[in-house]
Amino acid sequence: MKASTIDQAGPHGFASRERPATAALLDAPIRWPRPSLLEAGLDLTGKAADGAAALGLESVGDLLDHLPRARREARTVAALVTGETATVLVEVRTISQRPVRRRGMRPLVEASVFDETATMKATFFNQPWLAGRYPPGTRLVLHGKYEGRSSFKVSHHAVTDATGAADGAVSHYAATDGLSSTQIFALMSAARPLLTEVSDALPALMRAGQKMPDRAAALGCVHFAQTAAEVEAGRRRLAFEELLMTQLGLLRRRARRRSGDPAIGLCDGPSLTGRWLAGGLPFELTGDQRAAIETVGDELGLRIPMQRLLMGEVGSGKTVVALYAMLRAVEHGHQAVLMAPTETLAEQHFQTIQRLVGGENVTLALLTSSTPAGRRNDILGKLGSGELQVVVGTHAVIEPTVEFASLAVAVVDEQHRFGVRQRAVLDGKAPAGLVPHVLHMTATPIPRTLALCAHGDLDQSRLRELPRGRQAIETHVAGGERERERAYERIREELRQGRQAFVVCPLVDEPDDSPNAIVARAATAEYERLATGEFADFRVVLLHGQLHHRDKQAAMAAFAGGQADVLVATSVVEVGIDVPNATVMLIENAERFGISQLHQLRGRVGRGEHPSLCLLFGPKGSQRLRALADHTDGFELAEIDLEMRREGDLIGTRQSGLGEFRVAVIPGDEELVEAARTAAARVIDGDPELREPEHALLAAALAAAHGVDRLELDRPIPA
């Protein structure tokens, strides 16, 4: 069927005074893509059909979107080395089935094939029908083993119209049983003419501004380009679109939230917070804390719901900023809540807030799943009546039975540990027709690029300054037994001076068991060993997630109160633990932890008046451990961590827990992230719901990329 065309010059009324080159373009017929042709199924049967289904390749469109994992070197015939497995692009000169001389012999098909460098014999086993399927002149992509003497044993093969790439490489695809990369490449070659039916969601002006090809050309480059530079040009175009969809989704969610239900404007002058900031704190605020408090205060004064992410260096004082926000609600006659992911962290926050509030008359309560029934009922009653002003807790604070009289401010700590829906339930806890102001906190510094990708719908503040009095922390990697013995002796020196130490055990991978049980056993075994061995002369206590709540409280209270010298624990002590007398952090099998987690654990010491020490037991050659030993700045370590986690695939990088991309590479595509953010902001500022005709394809692509449910998660969800 011929492609439909339309003469733009007449119907669109373009005048003849246009410059000749422009007029020629406008007079040229335009071929409209027919995306419906891409819905056609793939002509596959048997194992190949099963393999395609396993890869999610149901249509031609799916196939064209199945991007290469890498470019595999395509050898020329003359360059083949005996014994090597290789891929070649050749043309059939002659082909025939070799006669079977005796019973039991496998039928063979032999072909004389050639490229621009030489000719060789290709042997196909158990496929006699190929003699009729691959006549002379057929171009083939063959993958197999070169056996020398111009003989090539074929393992995978397929018809292709592709010629050899200028850089000697061909696309290599994720494959599965029944459908090899070679077969996928051949299917892609057969589907190549249908690239003209691929529509482009990017408006032409945006594409021109970015100097990028259309989507069809970009896919053609990624699959079939002759050089690596052309592949990269195509990849960048597809990566920009992927990042644009992410930013459009985030910014549209932000715009919807800002134009949706209002928050309570906390705009009266400070009374409680004024006294508190003037003389209620036992320390001087840092410049970063003051700036964050000023920004938060301004936003709380508006009826537009605050949605701010507070990122902080370890020990930078995020809780002070959070408490300021909660006290602003209290001084206006409303309520506030702080939600933490674990009971240990919630309890630590509660104790810290009790200490920081000082002599101010503020009613506080702690609510977790371990809160006794009688105490729980009392808390719920006082929350409902408004008598209780601030509640700190775990996910227990968003259970259906928890009702607030007038919730105005919510703080979500370590917010990445909660699901989007769990965080959204907080909106439903505010009075009818209102939503709370929300301050999200994370103790993990996040590089700007990832922050835009993972939290681009939130305004962001960063605390980099440390309060006065924070002590330097020496970090050492201990690799051998002699170093281990010296490390234990160094810890004992600290303990004899009345200091305290943490010993942290990692998750140990063992089959057929739950991770929590495994790590609890590892910590328990280490506790028993140390209590009777290296630290037999000292008081040692144990803390892990599977202990009974009373036992966890007792262990933490003993350590915090100085009745225990050594706390053996799992990573439950990663955040929120503040014991100024602790001066040593020992981490077993430190290579099993990520950089940010190691930095968080290290931050549990150095909080008092004495210099502190972090000992990382692990391989001395570990790049990750060396980074910890050489750097103390969390934001700098976050950048190093991101660089170390970069994957080498041609198409795409996945960053676990911080967003996933098929095409974009993080780090590496920082420039594209910024460009996509700017372009998305320009679109959303003018058309937040993408209702304008020129954004129709963008809206459809956004829905396809992220799905309606994901985009609607900012809507309040009934508790």
Steps between C-alpha positions, in 0.01 A plus 500: 500500500633844408567744779244778527639844419378855530618813325561747783539809287133536400290378792716673757506829311874556493574808294740501207716767665671225707869455427554252212664229718220521757237501227649188348473326834144617555395392152650155547247225573484388861466133577298441814610199707254215540569371854231234461737307272734459797231303683542206262619181669837340433505208257649246741413145601618237748792581727563832329143614579541387860828687526347817357214477749747461786670822388167683467531522120144464379494748212725674250487808721622298797783367285617844386497616864715201606825693514846343473691426816832561328678495166679173439797494269416357160803325357593491136557156350868568440552604864349187658731306733482123541299404807335836557125556527395792285225677308534566127290673237524311171326427169416152370683397182389136483308272737411129502414209727779247545383142444461280813739205450391282792212462742519723805698776332358850544397671177735783412454806283814659366518848354774695335475850649708810456550860605725769358811329641476126430287191440438209739282193550213528750351178643142477635403188699160325505328761283475352149228745397747789505631396158174627351453794738838671445554523121810665352502875566338471844669715763549319832616581848677192637617433852716199575850356525775532242671161470781606271565408137222735390236301691236662726268295724171695532309508831259788425407653168243726341430700187593865514518792261773663710851555383806502721537797730783740432637444850470123464214455746139385491222545750480241777162444669372352823382155387349187648464128436350456155581850375865596469651846460584409142138412426380821663742697284361330193140572607603860555646518150177367354300758697727786401271637226227548763711757685326756279176423686643602839334816630686762702363634830746790511366824349704607200611826663630315805685254279651779296603687814685193624647432154381142514367261233145373506420175680504285187845621402626452856378139507662443162830630635491285812419181310682543169751787513835446334703672775498527877456878467173451311381251761574754774307771314198272483537396863514861619176578316322204659653579840377859479147379431516255790625769738243745366218257584635467854519876545157560346349249742675652802424861409138425413460329837653808666270734305192294590594500866554875504169568326301238695375500858659780707695470824450700818696825469719535810556868443472661845813641656719259698426464869606156619758462220633849565577417864631160409744627238608792718595301807356152511773318310814369672716583198545759228329437165717466190453728203343217301251431779402867519452517123288184500288624791439831324396323177274255684344783700418695185339198336297408810349847490334426167188298426689322223603167659872485571669194349869537584783247518761571766829324426774519755854399570526252786458693826405827326189550715200413282287425807528863615354622169226237519413597856479866400242408234298298753512777761366746242187283484478485879523876550212544255280261694545202265676163512810339351625147442843349433500156333818286504554157337612306810411491868862563599519813287158622616603455864826689442314786330254515788778520759685765296186710460422472872849630574488779241155630598642570844269690733239587235149379577454263206311170530687211337439128455668196338281260300631174354368148450651414840308770689285323765126499430409723792763761411402478135134567573596800713716640217226451240245674721726799560590523130132502409419771754801714416647474851808324361700738284791291363519126440812313392469146369538235235246406233265451797417873473325446164281209604124554439424539870736797538308826462632851555295798607700737280814363337695784335860373467637151426868403504599177324847381595700271274207545263645265237429210738127565476284418200342785308156389613606490866622858476184602314277373784630792707307738275179335611581568867455878462160666549249454218591700191856560619838326477799537735825672427756220460871508573682191369839420651785275399833445670647381170650783293382463141685637194303772323443291186344214694307739721337649189415154369376344823359803682446755226147576624636628832673828585837423655718632781847376593684513831872467445637687802567305818424652843786631707657236717473211256822301530718370222461128424806304397413218260720195446463183293619190687567202276719240674499319834782712642308817415185350651680429828640851506150636433353312795778628723433856378132457592592369844715812551193714436280288727750522787474879479125474552399530135260269313504311168263370234562167323281460190442171317375482138244282329664167420363323194387146575244292309155395620463754777355847552750789482387633840558165670842462336627842603360452851693173532817668372468779756415254779802280420730804496351626827565165670855482361597852605330482840711194592809594301645837398264701722453254786604768751231741382121522493367388158137521385321383183253683274331370183161519334373162613539565872185551705413869528576506875843346439578754228400785729708358786813458282473849356427656838800323656735620227363854488511524879857375531411168667645310199841550342451323166185478287507212250231575242375465147447802277197602712740757650564656158299818565356689794731364772668774705739384774763774550725275712541243217834552329555177300303351213621155392333354190544131421511392132476864406519417128143368526367851570450783253697823528207706626414239763861487620504879522178496702639240739821697539289801591382330820832599660678835521198658673666583832809678624750226414664413165350186348601197298332292227648156424394327180578127506527392138734464200756779488476511122130587504443823309187566703678468835790713380251772405367498857850519642595790271182713512278633777254717304173310444403688186841433347469132595154490340653609170777240533243234583295588194806482276600160642153358443493601135427206274673453167211396276464694177134571563391590849605504861291384794556669835336281759264694724556836329312454178548275201580591140521282192695748291630784713833447674542641849765629551594614153181663379494786751478752216199319354329492840532877529382551142201271554412681823508838326293376205245330727465811716433709191224262391337462844512874574290567191289184484510305831246238387645464147166585340630714215495329156876522460540303823257219416778257410697602808198423720455159336871419534496608865206273577673213319829559680370537854139386504199683636526346848854615553418855394198514729683388815506855631124482547392449865426134572235424762646360819 
